[in-house]
């Protein structure tokens, strides 16, 4: 394929490779790859970097997914998107949506300290699968890679998660995320829905939804370890981020 290659496929966790191999061969993904290749060849800047697009699939094995948070498309500014929905590199400023997420965690857990950076690798390492509906974007052009094939790919991912042999908690915020709900069996999995944490909708139901508290309570009820939403120390996180994203 023009844009993707065996190196990218080889870097993801083994548990995801079969679905990647299947989808890579399909016509819609071939067209997506050609579209991305053409953008790249024409000099357009794509976020996240090519080798970071599938980072969440490197960090969280399929069988270890406990919580799924679905976003829209990656952040479109410099030093932001890093392949995990809502997460930014430790060099990037906290985007408004992520600020609201942290504020809601604070509402749920009063002793929570809002972090100084927005890299959410420590969530992923606990089994929080941070999946955008669209996995790439052109610099400064939000939504520019929508309806190019990514939605079909991430539908397949959600369907695969739905088939998991254990119950998963799905946090669906906003229209893009809620469109995935028909791929999820509510009798098998626990679904929480609310408006998106964007400043345009956060105060229409995201703030005060208590999703982080409800999520942890449900994990405890299932006999599973709750998520520690607090960040690691800045120094530890910086080192782990650099180690993970270094070539």
XYZ file of N, CA, C and O in Angstrom, residues 72 86 96-98 100-101 173 195-204 206-207:
80
model
N -13.513 12.017 18.124
C -13.882 12.349 16.749
C -12.690 12.143 15.825
O -12.480 11.055 15.315
N -8.117 12.203 22.480
C -8.137 13.225 23.523
C -6.756 13.494 24.130
O -6.578 14.477 24.848
N -9.054 22.580 24.950
C -10.248 22.827 25.772
C -11.029 21.563 26.127
O -11.493 21.419 27.258
N -11.180 20.642 25.168
C -11.922 19.406 25.463
C -11.244 18.613 26.568
O -11.913 18.082 27.476
N -9.925 18.525 26.516
C -9.196 17.774 27.530
C -9.245 18.496 28.875
O -9.331 17.863 29.932
N -11.760 20.154 29.942
C -13.078 19.827 30.493
C -13.138 18.398 31.014
O -13.809 18.122 32.012
N -12.433 17.492 30.335
C -12.359 16.113 30.831
C -11.711 16.088 32.211
O -12.214 15.449 33.150
N -19.146 10.012 23.895
C -19.366 11.450 24.078
C -19.551 12.118 22.725
O -18.640 12.153 21.899
N -23.154 14.402 25.974
C -22.581 15.324 24.996
C -21.052 15.290 25.044
O -20.443 14.782 25.988
N -20.445 15.854 24.022
C -18.984 15.905 23.883
C -18.397 16.919 24.875
O -19.050 17.908 25.231
N -17.153 16.712 25.332
C -16.524 17.664 26.250
C -16.051 18.969 25.609
O -15.466 19.820 26.299
N -16.300 19.155 24.321
C -15.959 20.408 23.660
C -16.603 21.588 24.382
O -17.700 21.460 24.947
N -15.969 22.772 24.363
C -16.589 23.959 24.974
C -17.976 24.280 24.411
O -18.782 24.919 25.085
N -18.262 23.819 23.198
C -19.562 24.089 22.578
C -20.684 23.240 23.181
O -21.858 23.573 23.046
N -20.327 22.132 23.823
C -21.367 21.233 24.321
C -21.137 20.723 25.739
O -22.022 20.069 26.303
N -19.991 21.013 26.323
C -19.651 20.443 27.630
C -20.696 20.765 28.695
O -21.011 19.934 29.553
N -21.246 21.979 28.635
C -22.206 22.395 29.660
C -23.644 22.038 29.285
O -24.590 22.509 29.917
N -23.788 21.201 28.270
C -25.114 20.694 27.899
C -25.293 19.248 28.348
O -26.182 18.561 27.878
N -22.171 17.150 29.448
C -20.925 16.433 29.752
C -20.493 16.727 31.179
O -20.232 15.800 31.953
N -20.417 18.013 31.515
C -20.052 18.374 32.876
C -21.153 17.881 33.817
O -22.335 18.159 33.619
